[in-house]
Amino acid sequence: MALIRRKKRTDDDSPQEEDDQINSIKRGKKKTTKNYSCLDNCCWSIGCICTVWWLLLFLYNTMPSSFPQYVTEKITGPLPDPPGVKCLKEGLAPKHPVVFVPGIVTGGLELWEGHECAEDLFRKRLWGGAFGEIYKRPSCWLKHMSLDNETGLDPSGIRVRPVSGLVAADYFAPGYFVWAVLIANLARVGYEEKNMYMAAYDWRLSFQNTEVRDQTLSRIKSNIELMVEINGGQKAVIIPHSMGVLYFLHFMKWVEAPAPMGGGGGSDWCAKHIKAVMNIGGPLLGAPKALAGLFSAEGKDIAFARGIAPGVLDADVFHLQTLQHIMRMSRTWDSTMSMIPKGGETIWGGLDWSPEEGYFPSNKTHKKITTSLSSRNESNSKASNPNYGRFISFGRDVAELHSSQIERIDFRDAVKGNNFANSSCREVWTEYHDMGSGGIRAIAEYKTYTANDLLDMLEFVAPKMMKRGKAHFSHGLAENLDDPKYAHYKYWSNALETKLPNAPDMEIYSMYGVGIPTERAYVYKLTPASECYIPFQIDNAAGDTKPHEKDDTLITTFELEGYFASIRINDIA
């Protein structure tokens, strides 16, 4: 017979204490769970993300392609017909052949010959598409995308050429279309490759050098002639975009000019072959953003990134010298100099005035305040906002003061001195490594730069680049277009120094977006002392301003309305 022995209760023990012990044991059993480490949590998170991703991918590939549109229409109602479908319903059909002229950076570039580091990239895109090679081999990519700093042409052993066909600029990157939507809508009307042509060119080269190296201008001429012929003699409609507007303006003067400088098409070539030119966002008078890019490899986007994470770009915590590499590469692209602001102070304004003065941007319209010259100068002397005629100002106070209160020291005769930068920096230091502290200080002590100062300033900080640029582009304002000097090709892309083609029936349209905050002027500062830095940078602390308005963003901007667009169109008509 089994015996059960119980512990004899002592006087100190009580039933309540026994119950508490039993309950604590039960609670302990319930709380006994596995403790997950940080690594376990990360693995679970990755697993959940991958599972959801594969599930969505499976649904995307199995559902009908029309399902997203079906859901959208159920929520918002029927979608409007695309423009191409509307035109088709109206009975429109292809008539005039269409030629697209892409702008800077939007056309694809592929490798035809390269160094050992790029031996597996034959005819693969270095620019446009997925940009995978930037991440895989950045130094090799930079070397192949750069041009020769002396000639502005191919470096030895490297041949990078524009992609041909409509795919050259339909998409800039996956999901980022350029011409794809327009091409698709024209295709709905009935257009195809026999009456659509992408005039692709190497947008890094100066315009005349695209003919010297690739005979691009000659091929555009031949293709337009062929398209007109096979389409029953119907003249072509040309649609240039951005810098492509300047490029095609150069082409129209080149095709009329006699060989060998021109294409030898005769003065009536444009009249015979071109129905209309529809310019989209063309920098006919230049663009301030090009100036900031050449001066410090910056723009509003870079300044914004620096404002969010100053340690990454300013301190270069990863030692990538990103902006230095970008500057070194982009300063070999002669085409960027075609977009330096043109026309001097007559077009862009001076120290105490700008053409935007008296215009108040709004969503619907603008108002002009008419003032006399004297009252305008008086109001400027009390300005509380930066003057847009000052493209670059060193300090917010300089941007706001009247010119009589600014003490400027001319930089043009300054002694640059010697730069003792670490030799490891010289590979990416561009032409700033030739400027000592004296030259850098001289640029800052000039205080503020108007359109009349820009070319001298750029020649001071980047003499090699500007030596090539002066041979291919001009940025002035012609007094007498009958002067024989304007027959030279360097004037052909400047609408202020060249005549329009001899084609009375040819139509020219210029289209611009309006009401969009646009970079117009910049406040700069000297970079904190460092051997390898670009010495000048946009001052984030200066603040972004609009007329009679201040906020906490970055750069002086002006909301372009129909007024400023009309300046660009009417002043060159």
XYZ file of C-alpha atoms in Angstrom:
573
model
C 0.000 0.000 0.000
C 1.434 3.282 -1.147
C 2.083 5.783 1.445
C 1.726 9.497 0.850
C 3.782 11.598 3.041
C 2.975 15.205 3.480
C 5.206 17.807 4.865
C 4.135 18.691 8.275
C 2.876 22.185 8.434
C 4.827 24.356 10.741
C 3.344 27.057 12.806
C 4.885 29.694 10.495
C 3.232 28.299 7.368
C -0.243 29.378 6.456
C -2.751 28.326 3.769
C -2.461 31.763 2.182
C 1.285 31.403 1.685
C 0.832 27.997 0.058
C -1.709 29.422 -2.355
C 0.663 32.251 -3.240
C 3.463 29.784 -3.993
C 1.209 27.670 -6.230
C -0.002 30.755 -8.156
C 3.533 32.034 -8.663
C 4.560 28.655 -10.086
C 1.623 28.735 -12.511
C 2.426 32.259 -13.588
C 6.033 31.306 -14.143
C 4.986 28.485 -16.440
C 2.775 30.816 -18.469
C 5.566 33.392 -18.841
C 8.117 30.881 -20.026
C 8.456 31.953 -23.700
C 11.390 32.037 -26.068
C 13.299 35.310 -26.153
C 14.064 36.413 -29.747
C 17.305 38.151 -30.524
C 17.700 41.192 -32.765
C 18.942 38.893 -35.538
C 15.785 36.769 -35.251
C 13.607 39.873 -35.558
C 15.522 41.047 -38.627
C 15.132 37.666 -40.288
C 11.407 37.629 -39.548
C 11.047 41.148 -41.002
C 12.956 40.241 -44.158
C 10.915 37.078 -44.525
C 7.636 38.997 -44.223
C 8.753 41.617 -46.731
C 9.874 38.965 -49.226
C 6.638 37.028 -48.801
C 4.512 40.104 -49.399
C 6.715 41.103 -52.345
C 6.437 37.709 -54.042
C 2.691 37.649 -53.392
C 2.240 41.037 -55.015
C 4.504 40.025 -57.899
C 2.453 36.851 -58.396
C -0.795 38.821 -58.413
C 0.673 41.381 -60.813
C 1.680 38.694 -63.312
C -1.523 36.701 -63.063
C -4.161 39.418 -63.094
C -5.343 40.840 -66.454
C -3.442 43.895 -67.639
C -6.671 45.870 -67.682
C -7.403 45.168 -63.995
C -5.691 48.311 -62.567
C -7.556 50.476 -65.053
C -10.801 48.651 -64.184
C -10.302 49.363 -60.450
C -9.395 52.998 -61.139
C -12.482 53.534 -63.289
C -14.705 51.981 -60.629
C -13.354 54.469 -58.095
C -13.000 57.639 -60.174
C -15.262 56.953 -63.122
C -14.309 56.396 -66.777
C -10.886 57.728 -67.725
C -10.700 60.254 -70.569
C -9.402 59.025 -73.898
C -5.706 59.584 -74.572
C -4.995 62.456 -76.992
C -4.140 60.003 -79.772
C -7.517 58.256 -79.451
C -9.326 61.616 -79.485
C -7.502 62.623 -82.669
C -8.358 59.289 -84.263
C -12.047 59.700 -83.392
C -11.957 63.133 -84.990
C -10.796 61.550 -88.217
C -7.205 62.773 -88.110
C -4.510 60.759 -89.880
C -0.737 61.054 -90.341
C 0.235 63.875 -92.658
C 3.494 65.611 -91.788
C 6.509 63.501 -90.765
C 7.664 64.229 -87.218
C 11.230 64.680 -85.987
C 12.074 64.653 -82.267
C 15.210 66.438 -81.033
C 16.049 65.416 -77.429
C 17.677 67.728 -74.925
C 20.731 67.452 -72.740
C 21.132 64.206 -70.709
C 17.873 62.672 -72.026
C 19.429 60.762 -74.921
C 21.008 57.350 -74.385
C 24.751 56.801 -74.900
C 26.393 53.416 -75.504
C 29.972 52.161 -75.511
C 31.697 51.179 -78.762
C 35.296 51.122 -77.573
C 36.740 51.354 -74.105
C 39.514 50.504 -71.717
C 40.090 47.156 -70.058
C 37.722 47.919 -67.177
C 34.816 48.149 -69.666
C 35.681 45.311 -72.039
C 32.352 43.519 -71.407
C 30.225 46.615 -72.072
C 30.347 46.755 -75.868
C 27.164 48.467 -77.144
C 25.717 48.601 -73.654
C 24.296 51.847 -72.328
C 26.523 53.979 -70.164
C 23.867 56.701 -69.999
C 20.120 56.130 -69.884
C 18.364 52.949 -68.862
C 19.107 51.427 -65.477
C 22.478 53.207 -64.914
C 23.774 49.996 -63.397
C 27.402 50.633 -64.291
C 27.534 53.712 -62.068
C 27.165 51.476 -59.031
C 29.220 48.538 -60.287
C 32.317 50.430 -61.471
C 31.999 54.177 -60.791
C 35.593 55.198 -61.611
C 35.500 53.320 -64.915
C 32.125 54.891 -65.753
C 33.410 58.405 -65.003
C 36.452 57.837 -67.186
C 34.363 56.722 -70.169
C 31.715 59.439 -69.812
C 34.314 62.219 -69.732
C 35.642 63.915 -72.856
C 39.156 65.154 -73.529
C 39.726 68.376 -71.604
C 41.791 69.903 -74.412
C 39.873 68.951 -77.558
C 36.356 68.347 -76.239
C 36.297 65.084 -78.242
C 36.937 61.398 -77.405
C 39.786 60.551 -75.043
C 42.326 58.096 -76.423
C 40.954 54.560 -76.668
C 37.347 55.480 -75.830
C 34.336 55.754 -78.154
C 30.931 56.490 -76.635
C 28.171 57.078 -79.195
C 24.473 58.021 -79.110
C 21.875 55.270 -79.207
C 19.918 55.341 -82.478
C 16.201 54.990 -83.136
C 13.132 56.001 -81.158
C 14.435 54.068 -78.138
C 17.279 56.577 -77.832
C 15.180 58.937 -75.731
C 11.753 57.401 -75.154
C 12.623 56.685 -71.513
C 15.401 58.306 -69.499
C 15.253 55.572 -66.862
C 12.747 52.806 -66.058
C 9.431 54.496 -65.258
C 10.736 57.973 -66.190
C 9.454 58.724 -69.663
C 10.680 61.507 -71.946
C 9.203 60.994 -75.422
C 7.428 57.657 -74.866
C 3.935 59.075 -74.235
C 4.071 61.381 -77.261
C 5.336 58.544 -79.460
C 2.553 56.250 -78.201
C -0.158 58.826 -78.923
C 1.164 59.524 -82.410
C 1.203 55.764 -83.009
C -2.509 55.626 -82.100
C -3.163 58.104 -84.897
C -1.216 55.926 -87.318
C 2.378 57.125 -87.164
C 5.271 54.663 -87.352
C 9.017 54.729 -87.912
C 8.721 55.710 -91.569
C 7.253 59.065 -90.526
C 8.750 59.453 -87.013
C 12.454 60.009 -86.450
C 14.525 60.602 -83.306
C 17.393 62.957 -84.140
C 19.720 61.487 -81.519
C 23.102 63.129 -80.996
C 25.900 63.068 -78.442
C 24.635 65.821 -76.143
C 28.044 66.128 -74.444
C 29.735 67.573 -77.528
C 29.612 71.121 -78.796
C 27.047 71.362 -81.590
C 29.562 71.763 -84.383
C 31.657 68.888 -83.043
C 28.705 66.504 -83.448
C 29.221 67.059 -87.176
C 33.010 66.916 -86.994
C 33.070 63.589 -85.146
C 29.812 61.825 -86.084
C 28.412 63.758 -89.071
C 25.198 64.017 -87.042
C 24.013 67.237 -88.690
C 24.504 65.706 -92.143
C 22.542 62.610 -91.139
C 19.676 64.723 -89.746
C 19.587 66.643 -93.031
C 19.502 63.425 -95.076
C 16.811 61.837 -92.899
C 14.528 64.860 -93.104
C 14.942 64.979 -96.885
C 14.134 61.257 -97.122
C 11.081 61.523 -94.873
C 9.698 64.447 -96.886
C 10.205 62.497 -100.097
C 8.604 59.212 -98.994
C 5.655 61.042 -97.391
C 4.512 62.625 -100.612
C 6.420 65.858 -100.293
C 4.805 66.807 -96.958
C 7.148 69.016 -94.954
C 8.396 67.839 -91.568
C 7.296 69.066 -88.152
C 10.246 69.363 -85.757
C 9.765 68.996 -81.974
C 12.936 69.944 -80.049
C 13.077 69.846 -76.264
C 15.300 71.739 -73.815
C 18.847 72.036 -75.191
C 17.589 70.359 -78.365
C 15.980 73.728 -79.164
C 19.443 75.324 -79.305
C 20.814 72.362 -81.211
C 18.158 72.589 -83.902
C 18.563 76.362 -84.149
C 22.228 75.649 -84.872
C 21.182 73.024 -87.412
C 18.922 75.427 -89.332
C 21.795 77.873 -89.772
C 24.271 75.072 -90.547
C 22.089 73.542 -93.265
C 21.800 76.895 -95.062
C 25.494 77.769 -94.833
C 27.889 76.783 -97.609
C 30.353 73.932 -97.115
C 32.725 73.154 -95.508
C 31.485 75.033 -92.424
C 27.820 74.389 -93.261
C 25.698 71.738 -94.904
C 25.384 73.452 -98.291
C 21.602 73.076 -98.448
C 21.055 76.627 -99.668
C 19.090 79.520 -98.211
C 15.730 77.910 -99.101
C 16.341 74.460 -97.570
C 14.239 75.115 -94.438
C 11.437 76.586 -96.547
C 11.323 73.420 -98.655
C 11.572 70.825 -95.876
C 10.191 72.216 -92.586
C 6.528 72.955 -91.924
C 6.842 73.986 -88.275
C 9.213 73.959 -85.307
C 7.536 73.370 -81.917
C 10.052 74.248 -79.210
C 9.377 72.779 -75.760
C 11.076 74.504 -72.826
C 14.024 75.758 -74.841
C 16.709 77.794 -72.983
C 16.944 80.289 -75.844
C 18.335 82.964 -73.527
C 20.261 80.507 -71.354
C 19.488 79.082 -67.918
C 20.874 80.152 -64.515
C 20.988 76.498 -63.452
C 23.738 75.857 -66.025
C 25.828 78.544 -64.345
C 25.549 76.936 -60.907
C 26.436 73.554 -62.381
C 29.619 74.866 -63.979
C 30.646 77.008 -61.005
C 30.166 74.538 -58.155
C 28.513 71.380 -59.598
C 25.375 72.290 -57.671
C 21.750 73.218 -58.106
C 18.688 73.364 -55.924
C 18.561 69.562 -55.595
C 22.155 69.268 -54.348
C 21.703 72.178 -51.967
C 18.522 70.575 -50.640
C 20.372 67.304 -50.022
C 23.133 69.169 -48.221
C 20.563 70.898 -46.046
C 19.083 67.549 -44.995
C 22.377 65.721 -44.424
C 25.217 68.259 -44.332
C 27.699 65.746 -43.012
C 27.501 63.572 -46.114
C 28.423 66.172 -48.739
C 30.177 68.837 -46.681
C 32.360 66.542 -44.599
C 32.476 63.842 -47.285
C 32.240 61.204 -44.570
C 32.551 58.385 -47.104
C 35.496 60.046 -48.918
C 33.734 59.619 -52.265
C 34.376 63.194 -53.450
C 31.134 62.915 -55.418
C 30.727 66.558 -56.408
C 34.369 66.832 -57.395
C 34.004 63.864 -59.734
C 30.788 65.308 -61.191
C 32.467 68.673 -61.779
C 35.519 67.130 -63.374
C 33.336 65.123 -65.764
C 30.707 67.747 -66.591
C 33.265 70.442 -67.313
C 34.472 68.355 -70.243
C 30.957 68.483 -71.759
C 31.121 71.515 -74.018
C 27.370 71.505 -74.651
C 26.712 72.807 -71.125
C 28.277 76.132 -72.118
C 25.542 76.654 -74.705
C 23.131 77.313 -71.824
C 25.102 80.011 -70.011
C 22.767 83.061 -69.789
C 22.957 85.151 -72.952
C 22.448 88.816 -73.707
C 24.152 90.293 -70.666
C 22.453 92.797 -68.407
C 20.170 93.966 -71.221
C 18.241 90.699 -70.939
C 18.841 89.511 -67.368
C 19.151 92.733 -65.387
C 21.938 94.472 -63.494
C 22.959 95.171 -59.941
C 19.795 97.124 -59.113
C 17.153 95.927 -61.538
C 15.817 92.810 -63.228
C 13.106 92.166 -65.829
C 10.943 90.414 -63.226
C 10.647 93.617 -61.199
C 7.040 94.691 -60.701
C 5.554 91.292 -61.501
C 3.759 89.382 -58.777
C 3.326 85.695 -59.642
C -0.009 84.094 -58.905
C -1.819 80.945 -59.907
C -3.977 82.600 -62.541
C -2.532 85.883 -63.707
C 0.071 88.508 -63.003
C 0.015 92.218 -62.406
C 2.466 94.772 -63.619
C 3.297 97.831 -61.608
C 4.448 100.682 -63.830
C 7.091 102.868 -62.248
C 9.526 105.427 -63.513
C 13.227 104.652 -63.595
C 13.936 106.996 -60.706
C 11.252 105.541 -58.453
C 12.422 102.047 -59.358
C 15.978 102.813 -58.252
C 14.660 104.429 -55.072
C 12.627 101.355 -54.201
C 15.623 99.102 -54.891
C 17.773 101.102 -52.480
C 15.441 99.913 -49.730
C 15.168 96.373 -51.021
C 14.469 93.627 -48.564
C 14.598 90.837 -51.155
C 17.500 89.726 -53.363
C 17.805 91.356 -56.764
C 17.435 88.802 -59.536
C 19.939 90.645 -61.720
C 22.635 89.391 -59.353
C 23.134 85.802 -60.445
C 25.666 85.056 -57.709
C 26.031 86.895 -54.406
C 28.457 85.998 -51.650
C 26.237 86.453 -48.601
C 22.554 87.181 -48.110
C 23.292 90.775 -47.104
C 25.084 91.338 -50.433
C 22.078 89.989 -52.301
C 19.806 92.528 -50.607
C 21.890 95.707 -50.341
C 21.785 98.499 -52.891
C 24.852 98.493 -55.139
C 26.096 101.781 -53.617
C 26.537 99.988 -50.310
C 28.579 97.082 -51.707
C 32.362 97.341 -51.810
C 33.676 95.196 -54.667
C 37.290 94.333 -55.507
C 37.840 93.362 -59.138
C 39.023 89.786 -59.521
C 40.196 90.002 -63.139
C 43.766 91.089 -62.383
C 44.109 89.141 -59.153
C 47.092 86.849 -58.611
C 45.850 83.298 -58.207
C 48.848 82.058 -56.272
C 49.678 78.404 -55.726
C 47.462 75.653 -54.423
C 49.160 73.157 -52.150
C 46.398 70.572 -52.278
C 47.249 67.024 -51.392
C 48.362 65.179 -54.536
C 45.690 62.547 -53.924
C 43.047 65.225 -54.572
C 44.366 66.494 -57.877
C 42.773 63.710 -59.862
C 39.320 65.073 -59.056
C 40.135 68.686 -58.226
C 39.405 69.943 -61.762
C 40.753 73.394 -62.594
C 40.345 74.705 -59.074
C 43.656 73.075 -58.156
C 45.361 75.807 -60.215
C 43.844 78.492 -57.989
C 45.597 79.356 -54.790
C 43.947 80.992 -51.823
C 44.506 84.380 -53.450
C 42.421 83.485 -56.513
C 39.653 81.933 -54.430
C 39.550 84.966 -52.152
C 39.419 87.298 -55.163
C 36.279 85.598 -56.498
C 34.542 85.981 -53.129
C 35.653 89.603 -52.650
C 33.993 90.692 -55.890
C 30.811 90.078 -53.872
C 28.187 89.789 -56.612
C 28.037 88.838 -60.288
C 25.636 90.018 -62.977
C 25.246 88.660 -66.497
C 28.057 90.926 -67.704
C 30.501 89.331 -65.251
C 29.712 85.655 -65.792
C 32.018 84.854 -68.703
C 35.012 86.591 -67.104
C 34.363 84.816 -63.829
C 34.118 81.389 -65.470
C 37.246 82.074 -67.505
C 39.057 82.910 -64.255
C 38.033 79.701 -62.466
C 37.930 77.327 -65.473
C 40.241 78.621 -68.244
C 40.540 75.308 -70.123
C 36.795 74.829 -70.283
C 36.159 78.407 -71.391
C 38.894 78.245 -74.025
C 36.933 75.484 -75.738
C 33.621 77.183 -75.023
C 34.600 80.488 -76.618
C 35.542 78.668 -79.809
C 32.070 77.106 -80.127
C 29.551 79.434 -78.456
C 28.793 83.115 -78.065
C 26.605 84.718 -75.410
C 26.288 88.312 -76.548
C 23.634 90.523 -78.086
C 24.099 91.502 -81.728
C 23.956 95.153 -82.747
C 24.106 94.502 -86.488
C 23.235 91.028 -87.751
C 24.547 91.943 -91.203
C 28.079 91.946 -89.811
C 29.978 89.119 -91.618
C 31.335 87.787 -88.317
C 27.913 86.349 -87.492
C 28.327 83.840 -90.307
C 30.610 81.834 -87.986
C 29.107 78.709 -86.407
C 29.731 79.831 -82.828
C 26.874 82.359 -83.185
C 24.333 79.943 -84.694
C 22.856 78.671 -81.405
C 22.403 82.149 -79.912
C 19.002 83.516 -80.922
C 20.248 87.025 -80.073
C 23.109 86.854 -82.569
C 21.689 85.002 -85.551
C 18.890 85.479 -88.049
C 15.991 83.082 -88.395
C 16.020 80.885 -91.524
C 14.826 82.342 -94.824
C 11.477 80.510 -94.625
C 8.508 82.925 -94.509
C 5.915 80.108 -94.321
C 7.690 78.103 -91.616
C 5.906 78.303 -88.265
C 7.739 78.517 -84.930
C 6.052 77.794 -81.598
C 7.728 78.131 -78.191
C 6.045 76.442 -75.232
C 6.968 76.854 -71.576
C 5.570 75.722 -68.267
C 4.336 78.564 -66.048
C 3.758 79.047 -62.345
C 6.685 76.757 -61.514
C 9.339 77.889 -58.977
C 12.509 78.104 -61.035
C 16.131 78.736 -60.080
C 17.033 82.327 -60.913
C 19.848 83.520 -58.612
C 22.092 82.063 -55.926
C 23.631 83.030 -52.598
C 27.075 81.474 -52.152
C 29.653 81.101 -49.428
C 33.241 79.930 -49.214
C 33.604 76.263 -48.325
C 35.223 75.549 -44.944
C 38.948 75.115 -45.458
C 39.789 71.729 -46.901
C 42.314 70.495 -49.399
C 39.938 68.542 -51.586
C 36.726 70.565 -51.540
C 35.201 72.688 -54.267
C 35.899 76.129 -52.744
C 32.414 77.581 -53.326
C 29.000 76.233 -52.379
C 25.413 77.430 -52.211
C 24.635 78.842 -48.774
C 21.741 76.874 -47.289
C 21.365 79.333 -44.429
C 20.573 82.212 -46.794
C 17.014 81.023 -47.391
C 14.876 80.775 -50.495
C 12.940 83.868 -51.517
C 10.161 84.783 -53.873
C 9.050 88.346 -54.627
C 7.866 89.887 -51.337
C 7.858 86.509 -49.663
C 10.281 84.479 -47.559
C 10.399 80.872 -46.470
C 12.884 78.384 -45.109
C 14.021 76.637 -48.260
C 17.173 77.119 -50.201
C 17.613 79.199 -53.325
C 16.372 82.444 -54.799
C 13.587 81.501 -57.173
C 11.000 83.194 -59.311
C 7.681 81.674 -60.265
C 7.735 81.852 -64.037
C 4.450 83.139 -65.383
C 3.357 83.906 -68.914
C 5.310 87.156 -68.593
C 8.737 85.562 -68.444
C 7.840 82.980 -71.074
C 6.772 85.818 -73.377
C 10.132 87.532 -72.841
C 11.929 84.453 -74.078
C 9.683 84.124 -77.100
C 9.119 87.711 -78.141
C 12.653 88.960 -77.689
C 13.918 86.559 -80.341
C 11.033 86.793 -82.808
